[in-house]
């Protein structure tokens, strides 16, 4: 198992490299780089999109190339060329894209993620500041989904076709059909002072007086703040995980070894949790990284924005709008690294549940 884990860890390096190559290449074709953002603000356009739409229709690419052979960016009419050249040197756009990319990779190898173009703070410090919020949403949402869905799925399998199975299936399918952002808005309207009750706070993970609270008070305050965001992130996950657990148990219950165990008089609880559970949970555990990453990646932006949580999803979105490339690539690197590590942890959970699995005998 040690050799397998080592191989998987080594594969992280080329995988991350490939992710960075693809996304760095794509950014070279996206109009409105950081220089044009600054020019738009100087010219009073507010943002680069106003500058582009209000210009002649010609714009430079993000590498700082000239417009139709000239020396001006879109919206830069009347600005001195020396000023534009100084901006290019400051942001590093006076170098070819290939050179800039390998400089970035070399800095990443030394854990130097650079500094935000517009925030005057290191990307590493910025990501470290925002990461706990996204981890909180992803981790708690995934844990709650598993804690609720696995027992519910087992009971539905045992009572397959019963009234309980029918109405719970209806409930979770309805919950799955409702988009997470609509659930979040509904929770705000009902319980966060939107129209009805002011039961839960609207923003942040902790209260302003959190440092003055006792240990128990801090824990309660923390869960008080994350209750609505986590619920909104989790609600759509119940359907897939519950039905997956139910179908896995039904498949195992019909197998010969279960029939034999029951014929020998083994207690039903022993059959379900001593024999069926270990085999049925393999496919459920396999979905853990996918569920965590889905919440961590896809749900983080929407939920963080609605509940005013300052996490990685919101940071990445704001950086993309502002074309803050160091922050974009920094958050992308973190998202990719977390996803790859979670995949390795999933394999370790396989072995923990069923020690008979041996990844050493399989090709990576």
mmCIF file of C-alpha atoms in Angstrom:
data_model
loop_
_atom_site.group_PDB
_atom_site.id
_atom_site.type_symbol
_atom_site.label_atom_id
_atom_site.label_comp_id
_atom_site.label_asym_id
_atom_site.label_seq_id
_atom_site.Cartn_x
_atom_site.Cartn_y
_atom_site.Cartn_z
ATOM 1 C CA UNK A 1 0.000 0.000 0.000
ATOM 2 C CA UNK A 2 2.903 2.329 0.717
ATOM 3 C CA UNK A 3 4.219 2.077 -2.844
ATOM 4 C CA UNK A 4 0.764 2.762 -4.247
ATOM 5 C CA UNK A 5 0.332 5.886 -2.110
ATOM 6 C CA UNK A 6 3.795 7.070 -3.150
ATOM 7 C CA UNK A 7 2.905 6.657 -6.826
ATOM 8 C CA UNK A 8 -0.344 8.552 -6.348
ATOM 9 C CA UNK A 9 1.454 11.356 -4.530
ATOM 10 C CA UNK A 10 4.002 11.611 -7.323
ATOM 11 C CA UNK A 11 1.197 11.767 -9.893
ATOM 12 C CA UNK A 12 -0.082 14.923 -8.213
ATOM 13 C CA UNK A 13 2.854 16.872 -9.668
ATOM 14 C CA UNK A 14 2.199 16.262 -13.410
ATOM 15 C CA UNK A 15 -1.556 16.520 -12.866
ATOM 16 C CA UNK A 16 -1.296 19.937 -11.244
ATOM 17 C CA UNK A 17 1.159 20.993 -13.924
ATOM 18 C CA UNK A 18 -1.322 20.019 -16.630
ATOM 19 C CA UNK A 19 -4.135 21.911 -14.886
ATOM 20 C CA UNK A 20 -2.006 25.051 -14.664
ATOM 21 C CA UNK A 21 -0.873 24.777 -18.296
ATOM 22 C CA UNK A 22 -4.442 24.525 -19.598
ATOM 23 C CA UNK A 23 -5.788 27.389 -17.526
ATOM 24 C CA UNK A 24 -2.778 29.644 -18.100
ATOM 25 C CA UNK A 25 -3.164 29.097 -21.837
ATOM 26 C CA UNK A 26 -6.881 29.907 -21.722
ATOM 27 C CA UNK A 27 -6.263 33.193 -19.921
ATOM 28 C CA UNK A 28 -4.107 34.378 -22.812
ATOM 29 C CA UNK A 29 -7.224 34.546 -24.989
ATOM 30 C CA UNK A 30 -9.505 36.271 -22.473
ATOM 31 C CA UNK A 31 -9.911 40.013 -23.110
ATOM 32 C CA UNK A 32 -9.594 42.581 -20.365
ATOM 33 C CA UNK A 33 -6.416 41.838 -18.420
ATOM 34 C CA UNK A 34 -5.315 43.635 -15.237
ATOM 35 C CA UNK A 35 -3.737 46.482 -17.229
ATOM 36 C CA UNK A 36 -7.034 47.165 -18.963
ATOM 37 C CA UNK A 37 -8.765 47.010 -15.589
ATOM 38 C CA UNK A 38 -6.542 49.822 -14.333
ATOM 39 C CA UNK A 39 -6.981 51.798 -17.540
ATOM 40 C CA UNK A 40 -10.766 51.457 -17.275
ATOM 41 C CA UNK A 41 -10.683 52.859 -13.752
ATOM 42 C CA UNK A 42 -8.429 55.746 -14.814
ATOM 43 C CA UNK A 43 -10.713 56.574 -17.727
ATOM 44 C CA UNK A 44 -13.759 56.445 -15.441
ATOM 45 C CA UNK A 45 -15.356 53.380 -17.051
ATOM 46 C CA UNK A 46 -15.623 51.569 -13.735
ATOM 47 C CA UNK A 47 -14.408 48.234 -15.103
ATOM 48 C CA UNK A 48 -12.763 46.796 -18.163
ATOM 49 C CA UNK A 49 -16.009 45.691 -19.785
ATOM 50 C CA UNK A 50 -17.210 49.258 -20.004
ATOM 51 C CA UNK A 51 -13.895 50.262 -21.546
ATOM 52 C CA UNK A 52 -14.098 47.542 -24.181
ATOM 53 C CA UNK A 53 -17.697 48.249 -25.123
ATOM 54 C CA UNK A 54 -17.038 51.966 -25.258
ATOM 55 C CA UNK A 55 -13.858 51.699 -27.316
ATOM 56 C CA UNK A 56 -13.264 51.086 -30.953
ATOM 57 C CA UNK A 57 -13.868 47.356 -30.598
ATOM 58 C CA UNK A 58 -10.132 46.538 -30.691
ATOM 59 C CA UNK A 59 -8.479 45.249 -27.558
ATOM 60 C CA UNK A 60 -5.193 43.807 -26.480
ATOM 61 C CA UNK A 61 -4.850 40.296 -25.191
ATOM 62 C CA UNK A 62 -3.839 39.581 -21.604
ATOM 63 C CA UNK A 63 -0.200 39.281 -22.525
ATOM 64 C CA UNK A 64 -0.042 42.976 -23.295
ATOM 65 C CA UNK A 65 0.226 42.782 -27.096
ATOM 66 C CA UNK A 66 -0.413 45.931 -29.153
ATOM 67 C CA UNK A 67 -3.718 46.823 -30.756
ATOM 68 C CA UNK A 68 -3.598 46.560 -34.530
ATOM 69 C CA UNK A 69 0.129 47.205 -34.485
ATOM 70 C CA UNK A 70 -0.207 50.309 -32.293
ATOM 71 C CA UNK A 71 0.912 50.825 -28.742
ATOM 72 C CA UNK A 72 -2.451 51.421 -27.048
ATOM 73 C CA UNK A 73 -4.865 49.207 -25.117
ATOM 74 C CA UNK A 74 -8.606 49.571 -25.566
ATOM 75 C CA UNK A 75 -9.663 52.583 -23.541
ATOM 76 C CA UNK A 76 -6.074 53.855 -23.260
ATOM 77 C CA UNK A 77 -6.433 56.644 -25.779
ATOM 78 C CA UNK A 78 -4.449 59.650 -24.599
ATOM 79 C CA UNK A 79 -2.447 57.837 -21.916
ATOM 80 C CA UNK A 80 1.343 58.145 -22.311
ATOM 81 C CA UNK A 81 3.055 55.020 -23.725
ATOM 82 C CA UNK A 82 5.599 55.214 -20.889
ATOM 83 C CA UNK A 83 2.788 54.730 -18.376
ATOM 84 C CA UNK A 84 1.540 51.625 -20.210
ATOM 85 C CA UNK A 85 5.071 50.207 -20.419
ATOM 86 C CA UNK A 86 5.543 50.776 -16.687
ATOM 87 C CA UNK A 87 2.312 48.877 -15.982
ATOM 88 C CA UNK A 88 3.488 46.009 -18.179
ATOM 89 C CA UNK A 89 6.785 45.789 -16.295
ATOM 90 C CA UNK A 90 5.000 45.938 -12.941
ATOM 91 C CA UNK A 91 2.677 43.064 -13.822
ATOM 92 C CA UNK A 92 5.344 41.130 -15.727
ATOM 93 C CA UNK A 93 3.600 41.400 -19.091
ATOM 94 C CA UNK A 94 6.769 42.702 -20.722
ATOM 95 C CA UNK A 95 7.910 39.037 -20.847
ATOM 96 C CA UNK A 96 6.634 36.338 -23.249
ATOM 97 C CA UNK A 97 3.800 34.130 -21.919
ATOM 98 C CA UNK A 98 5.997 30.995 -21.847
ATOM 99 C CA UNK A 99 8.598 32.735 -19.718
ATOM 100 C CA UNK A 100 5.927 34.061 -17.366
ATOM 101 C CA UNK A 101 4.407 30.592 -16.986
ATOM 102 C CA UNK A 102 7.663 28.851 -16.077
ATOM 103 C CA UNK A 103 8.557 31.687 -13.704
ATOM 104 C CA UNK A 104 5.219 31.094 -11.990
ATOM 105 C CA UNK A 105 5.815 27.331 -11.768
ATOM 106 C CA UNK A 106 9.303 27.877 -10.365
ATOM 107 C CA UNK A 107 7.877 30.189 -7.712
ATOM 108 C CA UNK A 108 5.161 27.648 -6.881
ATOM 109 C CA UNK A 109 7.831 24.989 -6.362
ATOM 110 C CA UNK A 110 9.297 27.283 -3.703
ATOM 111 C CA UNK A 111 5.787 27.878 -2.243
ATOM 112 C CA UNK A 112 5.895 31.468 -3.461
ATOM 113 C CA UNK A 113 2.440 32.272 -4.861
ATOM 114 C CA UNK A 114 3.178 35.913 -5.491
ATOM 115 C CA UNK A 115 1.121 38.926 -4.482
ATOM 116 C CA UNK A 116 -2.363 40.010 -5.479
ATOM 117 C CA UNK A 117 -2.372 42.687 -8.157
ATOM 118 C CA UNK A 118 -5.030 44.776 -6.446
ATOM 119 C CA UNK A 119 -5.051 43.827 -2.739
ATOM 120 C CA UNK A 120 -1.393 44.400 -1.754
ATOM 121 C CA UNK A 121 -1.296 41.082 0.084
ATOM 122 C CA UNK A 122 0.437 37.793 -0.628
ATOM 123 C CA UNK A 123 -1.682 35.158 -2.361
ATOM 124 C CA UNK A 124 -0.620 32.516 0.181
ATOM 125 C CA UNK A 125 -1.825 34.670 3.067
ATOM 126 C CA UNK A 126 -5.024 35.501 1.187
ATOM 127 C CA UNK A 127 -5.820 31.860 0.418
ATOM 128 C CA UNK A 128 -4.951 30.786 3.985
ATOM 129 C CA UNK A 129 -7.350 33.431 5.274
ATOM 130 C CA UNK A 130 -10.253 32.308 3.072
ATOM 131 C CA UNK A 131 -9.663 28.528 3.044
ATOM 132 C CA UNK A 132 -11.257 27.745 6.458
ATOM 133 C CA UNK A 133 -14.615 29.064 5.264
ATOM 134 C CA UNK A 134 -14.744 26.795 2.203
ATOM 135 C CA UNK A 135 -13.383 23.821 4.164
ATOM 136 C CA UNK A 136 -16.086 24.395 6.768
ATOM 137 C CA UNK A 137 -18.867 24.308 4.188
ATOM 138 C CA UNK A 138 -17.471 21.327 2.311
ATOM 139 C CA UNK A 139 -16.568 19.210 5.340
ATOM 140 C CA UNK A 140 -19.683 19.749 7.434
ATOM 141 C CA UNK A 141 -22.029 19.415 4.463
ATOM 142 C CA UNK A 142 -20.411 16.126 3.440
ATOM 143 C CA UNK A 143 -20.365 14.704 6.979
ATOM 144 C CA UNK A 144 -24.003 15.596 7.631
ATOM 145 C CA UNK A 145 -25.051 14.153 4.274
ATOM 146 C CA UNK A 146 -23.347 10.846 5.141
ATOM 147 C CA UNK A 147 -24.602 10.762 8.735
ATOM 148 C CA UNK A 148 -28.199 11.206 7.574
ATOM 149 C CA UNK A 149 -28.224 9.411 4.226
ATOM 150 C CA UNK A 150 -26.501 6.152 5.213
ATOM 151 C CA UNK A 151 -28.898 5.221 8.085
ATOM 152 C CA UNK A 152 -31.845 6.425 6.003
ATOM 153 C CA UNK A 153 -30.725 4.402 2.977
ATOM 154 C CA UNK A 154 -30.261 1.263 5.105
ATOM 155 C CA UNK A 155 -33.735 1.609 6.593
ATOM 156 C CA UNK A 156 -35.242 2.153 3.141
ATOM 157 C CA UNK A 157 -33.503 -1.008 1.909
ATOM 158 C CA UNK A 158 -34.770 -3.066 4.841
ATOM 159 C CA UNK A 159 -38.294 -1.684 4.332
ATOM 160 C CA UNK A 160 -38.198 -1.678 0.541
ATOM 161 C CA UNK A 161 -41.621 -1.000 -0.964
ATOM 162 C CA UNK A 162 -43.188 0.112 2.327
ATOM 163 C CA UNK A 163 -45.003 3.405 2.915
ATOM 164 C CA UNK A 164 -41.932 4.725 4.706
ATOM 165 C CA UNK A 165 -39.799 3.950 1.655
ATOM 166 C CA UNK A 166 -42.285 5.642 -0.670
ATOM 167 C CA UNK A 167 -42.775 8.934 1.148
ATOM 168 C CA UNK A 168 -39.100 9.363 2.058
ATOM 169 C CA UNK A 169 -38.196 8.826 -1.603
ATOM 170 C CA UNK A 170 -40.660 11.533 -2.542
ATOM 171 C CA UNK A 171 -39.206 13.958 -0.022
ATOM 172 C CA UNK A 172 -35.576 13.518 -1.009
ATOM 173 C CA UNK A 173 -36.361 13.709 -4.733
ATOM 174 C CA UNK A 174 -38.222 16.995 -4.198
ATOM 175 C CA UNK A 175 -35.258 18.295 -2.171
ATOM 176 C CA UNK A 176 -32.903 17.224 -4.954
ATOM 177 C CA UNK A 177 -34.980 19.043 -7.563
ATOM 178 C CA UNK A 178 -34.786 22.403 -5.758
ATOM 179 C CA UNK A 179 -31.601 24.348 -6.636
ATOM 180 C CA UNK A 180 -29.331 25.070 -3.676
ATOM 181 C CA UNK A 181 -29.398 28.822 -4.206
ATOM 182 C CA UNK A 182 -33.205 28.862 -3.976
ATOM 183 C CA UNK A 183 -33.030 26.963 -0.687
ATOM 184 C CA UNK A 184 -30.432 29.471 0.556
ATOM 185 C CA UNK A 185 -32.615 32.444 -0.396
ATOM 186 C CA UNK A 186 -35.658 30.827 1.231
ATOM 187 C CA UNK A 187 -33.697 30.277 4.438
ATOM 188 C CA UNK A 188 -32.598 33.906 4.437
ATOM 189 C CA UNK A 189 -36.149 35.132 3.930
ATOM 190 C CA UNK A 190 -37.568 32.898 6.655
ATOM 191 C CA UNK A 191 -34.893 32.725 9.344
ATOM 192 C CA UNK A 192 -32.261 35.436 8.801
ATOM 193 C CA UNK A 193 -34.360 38.586 9.009
ATOM 194 C CA UNK A 194 -35.322 38.726 5.341
ATOM 195 C CA UNK A 195 -39.076 39.003 5.921
ATOM 196 C CA UNK A 196 -40.060 36.856 8.880
ATOM 197 C CA UNK A 197 -37.818 35.749 11.760
ATOM 198 C CA UNK A 198 -34.346 36.926 12.772
ATOM 199 C CA UNK A 199 -33.174 33.630 14.275
ATOM 200 C CA UNK A 200 -29.827 33.106 12.549
ATOM 201 C CA UNK A 201 -27.096 35.619 11.651
ATOM 202 C CA UNK A 202 -26.785 36.836 8.088
ATOM 203 C CA UNK A 203 -23.024 36.925 7.573
ATOM 204 C CA UNK A 204 -19.723 35.522 8.811
ATOM 205 C CA UNK A 205 -18.701 32.366 10.675
ATOM 206 C CA UNK A 206 -18.480 34.003 14.092
ATOM 207 C CA UNK A 207 -19.903 36.958 15.985
ATOM 208 C CA UNK A 208 -17.997 40.175 16.628
ATOM 209 C CA UNK A 209 -17.595 39.288 20.319
ATOM 210 C CA UNK A 210 -16.383 35.748 19.587
ATOM 211 C CA UNK A 211 -13.037 36.279 21.358
ATOM 212 C CA UNK A 212 -14.833 37.228 24.574
ATOM 213 C CA UNK A 213 -16.993 34.084 24.650
ATOM 214 C CA UNK A 214 -16.319 30.966 26.697
ATOM 215 C CA UNK A 215 -15.256 27.741 24.981
ATOM 216 C CA UNK A 216 -18.807 26.413 24.933
ATOM 217 C CA UNK A 217 -20.044 29.806 23.802
ATOM 218 C CA UNK A 218 -17.574 29.831 20.913
ATOM 219 C CA UNK A 219 -18.683 26.374 19.776
ATOM 220 C CA UNK A 220 -22.372 27.302 19.944
ATOM 221 C CA UNK A 221 -21.732 30.599 18.173
ATOM 222 C CA UNK A 222 -19.831 28.810 15.413
ATOM 223 C CA UNK A 223 -22.626 26.285 14.785
ATOM 224 C CA UNK A 224 -25.202 29.067 15.000
ATOM 225 C CA UNK A 225 -23.504 30.854 12.109
ATOM 226 C CA UNK A 226 -22.938 27.828 9.863
ATOM 227 C CA UNK A 227 -26.382 26.244 10.341
ATOM 228 C CA UNK A 228 -28.105 27.862 7.348
ATOM 229 C CA UNK A 229 -25.184 27.744 4.867
ATOM 230 C CA UNK A 230 -24.454 24.092 5.639
ATOM 231 C CA UNK A 231 -28.114 23.120 5.370
ATOM 232 C CA UNK A 232 -28.400 24.876 2.000
ATOM 233 C CA UNK A 233 -25.238 23.110 0.794
ATOM 234 C CA UNK A 234 -26.362 19.688 2.015
ATOM 235 C CA UNK A 235 -30.024 19.479 1.032
ATOM 236 C CA UNK A 236 -29.432 18.393 -2.569
ATOM 237 C CA UNK A 237 -26.889 15.728 -1.560
ATOM 238 C CA UNK A 238 -29.345 13.568 0.370
ATOM 239 C CA UNK A 239 -31.135 12.102 -2.647
ATOM 240 C CA UNK A 240 -28.137 10.674 -4.499
ATOM 241 C CA UNK A 241 -26.399 9.340 -1.406
ATOM 242 C CA UNK A 242 -29.550 7.864 0.168
ATOM 243 C CA UNK A 243 -30.644 6.055 -2.987
ATOM 244 C CA UNK A 244 -27.088 4.865 -3.620
ATOM 245 C CA UNK A 245 -26.943 3.382 -0.103
ATOM 246 C CA UNK A 246 -30.359 1.765 -0.491
ATOM 247 C CA UNK A 247 -29.570 0.158 -3.844
ATOM 248 C CA UNK A 248 -26.176 -1.071 -2.613
ATOM 249 C CA UNK A 249 -27.804 -2.756 0.375
ATOM 250 C CA UNK A 250 -30.547 -4.282 -1.757
ATOM 251 C CA UNK A 251 -27.956 -5.787 -4.090
ATOM 252 C CA UNK A 252 -26.037 -7.315 -1.185
ATOM 253 C CA UNK A 253 -29.114 -8.531 0.696
ATOM 254 C CA UNK A 254 -30.112 -10.692 -2.280
ATOM 255 C CA UNK A 255 -26.747 -12.502 -2.416
ATOM 256 C CA UNK A 256 -26.236 -16.083 -1.318
ATOM 257 C CA UNK A 257 -24.020 -15.388 1.697
ATOM 258 C CA UNK A 258 -26.803 -13.291 3.284
ATOM 259 C CA UNK A 259 -29.388 -16.010 2.683
ATOM 260 C CA UNK A 260 -27.003 -18.555 4.211
ATOM 261 C CA UNK A 261 -26.325 -16.399 7.262
ATOM 262 C CA UNK A 262 -30.036 -15.944 7.889
ATOM 263 C CA UNK A 263 -30.641 -19.678 7.464
ATOM 264 C CA UNK A 264 -28.038 -20.354 10.168
ATOM 265 C CA UNK A 265 -29.988 -18.167 12.568
ATOM 266 C CA UNK A 266 -27.635 -15.208 12.641
ATOM 267 C CA UNK A 267 -29.301 -12.118 14.100
ATOM 268 C CA UNK A 268 -30.603 -9.647 11.520
ATOM 269 C CA UNK A 269 -28.530 -6.806 12.979
ATOM 270 C CA UNK A 270 -25.421 -8.998 12.692
ATOM 271 C CA UNK A 271 -26.279 -9.837 9.083
ATOM 272 C CA UNK A 272 -26.835 -6.197 8.128
ATOM 273 C CA UNK A 273 -23.963 -4.534 9.977
ATOM 274 C CA UNK A 274 -21.504 -7.410 10.246
ATOM 275 C CA UNK A 275 -21.691 -8.726 6.695
ATOM 276 C CA UNK A 276 -23.766 -6.567 4.340
ATOM 277 C CA UNK A 277 -22.563 -3.178 5.570
ATOM 278 C CA UNK A 278 -18.894 -3.710 4.746
ATOM 279 C CA UNK A 279 -19.579 -4.803 1.176
ATOM 280 C CA UNK A 280 -22.386 -2.333 0.467
ATOM 281 C CA UNK A 281 -20.431 0.664 1.751
ATOM 282 C CA UNK A 282 -17.613 0.310 -0.777
ATOM 283 C CA UNK A 283 -19.481 2.082 -3.561
ATOM 284 C CA UNK A 284 -20.861 4.657 -1.112
ATOM 285 C CA UNK A 285 -17.397 5.504 0.187
ATOM 286 C CA UNK A 286 -16.220 5.846 -3.392
ATOM 287 C CA UNK A 287 -18.593 8.782 -3.741
ATOM 288 C CA UNK A 288 -17.156 10.667 -0.762
ATOM 289 C CA UNK A 289 -14.517 12.677 -2.669
ATOM 290 C CA UNK A 290 -16.972 13.468 -5.436
ATOM 291 C CA UNK A 291 -19.543 14.781 -2.956
ATOM 292 C CA UNK A 292 -16.980 16.797 -0.997
ATOM 293 C CA UNK A 293 -15.473 18.306 -4.140
ATOM 294 C CA UNK A 294 -18.934 19.110 -5.540
ATOM 295 C CA UNK A 295 -19.754 21.117 -2.419
ATOM 296 C CA UNK A 296 -16.250 22.539 -2.103
ATOM 297 C CA UNK A 297 -16.082 23.651 -5.747
ATOM 298 C CA UNK A 298 -19.571 24.148 -7.115
ATOM 299 C CA UNK A 299 -21.529 25.158 -4.039
ATOM 300 C CA UNK A 300 -18.955 27.369 -2.379
ATOM 301 C CA UNK A 301 -19.367 30.385 -4.683
ATOM 302 C CA UNK A 302 -23.174 30.548 -4.536
ATOM 303 C CA UNK A 303 -23.526 29.810 -0.833
ATOM 304 C CA UNK A 304 -20.663 32.095 0.175
ATOM 305 C CA UNK A 305 -22.108 34.946 -1.869
ATOM 306 C CA UNK A 306 -25.676 34.580 -0.556
ATOM 307 C CA UNK A 307 -24.619 34.267 3.085
ATOM 308 C CA UNK A 308 -21.797 36.845 2.817
ATOM 309 C CA UNK A 309 -19.104 34.317 3.697
ATOM 310 C CA UNK A 310 -15.597 35.313 2.696
ATOM 311 C CA UNK A 311 -14.278 32.002 1.325
ATOM 312 C CA UNK A 312 -12.270 30.662 -1.585
ATOM 313 C CA UNK A 313 -15.213 30.424 -3.970
ATOM 314 C CA UNK A 314 -16.068 34.079 -3.585
ATOM 315 C CA UNK A 315 -12.385 35.029 -3.676
ATOM 316 C CA UNK A 316 -11.866 33.139 -6.938
ATOM 317 C CA UNK A 317 -14.914 34.750 -8.539
ATOM 318 C CA UNK A 318 -13.864 38.267 -7.557
ATOM 319 C CA UNK A 319 -10.335 37.572 -8.788
ATOM 320 C CA UNK A 320 -11.678 36.334 -12.135
ATOM 321 C CA UNK A 321 -13.777 39.471 -12.595
ATOM 322 C CA UNK A 322 -10.815 41.718 -11.712
ATOM 323 C CA UNK A 323 -8.371 39.568 -13.740
ATOM 324 C CA UNK A 324 -6.206 39.207 -10.626
ATOM 325 C CA UNK A 325 -4.120 36.414 -12.137
ATOM 326 C CA UNK A 326 -1.959 35.517 -9.111
ATOM 327 C CA UNK A 327 -5.107 34.987 -7.017
ATOM 328 C CA UNK A 328 -6.866 33.076 -9.820
ATOM 329 C CA UNK A 329 -3.983 30.644 -10.251
ATOM 330 C CA UNK A 330 -3.415 30.411 -6.493
ATOM 331 C CA UNK A 331 -7.013 29.403 -5.771
ATOM 332 C CA UNK A 332 -6.980 27.073 -8.779
ATOM 333 C CA UNK A 333 -3.838 25.407 -7.451
ATOM 334 C CA UNK A 334 -5.442 24.926 -4.013
ATOM 335 C CA UNK A 335 -8.693 23.537 -5.480
ATOM 336 C CA UNK A 336 -6.746 21.108 -7.666
ATOM 337 C CA UNK A 337 -4.490 19.990 -4.825
ATOM 338 C CA UNK A 338 -7.412 19.431 -2.453
ATOM 339 C CA UNK A 339 -9.261 17.386 -5.090
ATOM 340 C CA UNK A 340 -6.268 15.144 -5.766
ATOM 341 C CA UNK A 341 -5.521 14.577 -2.077
ATOM 342 C CA UNK A 342 -9.176 13.731 -1.396
ATOM 343 C CA UNK A 343 -8.968 11.102 -4.143
ATOM 344 C CA UNK A 344 -6.038 9.434 -2.349
ATOM 345 C CA UNK A 345 -7.905 9.548 0.966
ATOM 346 C CA UNK A 346 -10.836 7.834 -0.722
ATOM 347 C CA UNK A 347 -8.604 4.894 -1.666
ATOM 348 C CA UNK A 348 -7.347 4.671 1.916
ATOM 349 C CA UNK A 349 -10.947 4.515 3.122
ATOM 350 C CA UNK A 350 -11.544 1.621 0.735
ATOM 351 C CA UNK A 351 -8.799 -0.354 2.470
ATOM 352 C CA UNK A 352 -10.038 0.681 5.907
ATOM 353 C CA UNK A 353 -13.534 -0.652 5.183
ATOM 354 C CA UNK A 354 -12.374 -3.793 3.387
ATOM 355 C CA UNK A 355 -8.757 -4.858 4.109
ATOM 356 C CA UNK A 356 -9.041 -7.460 1.322
ATOM 357 C CA UNK A 357 -8.602 -4.680 -1.248
ATOM 358 C CA UNK A 358 -4.991 -4.426 -2.370
ATOM 359 C CA UNK A 359 -4.116 -1.528 -4.669
ATOM 360 C CA UNK A 360 -0.533 -2.760 -4.935
ATOM 361 C CA UNK A 361 -1.657 -5.446 -7.393
ATOM 362 C CA UNK A 362 -3.419 -2.962 -9.657
ATOM 363 C CA UNK A 363 -2.028 -0.609 -12.247
ATOM 364 C CA UNK A 364 -2.228 3.076 -11.392
#
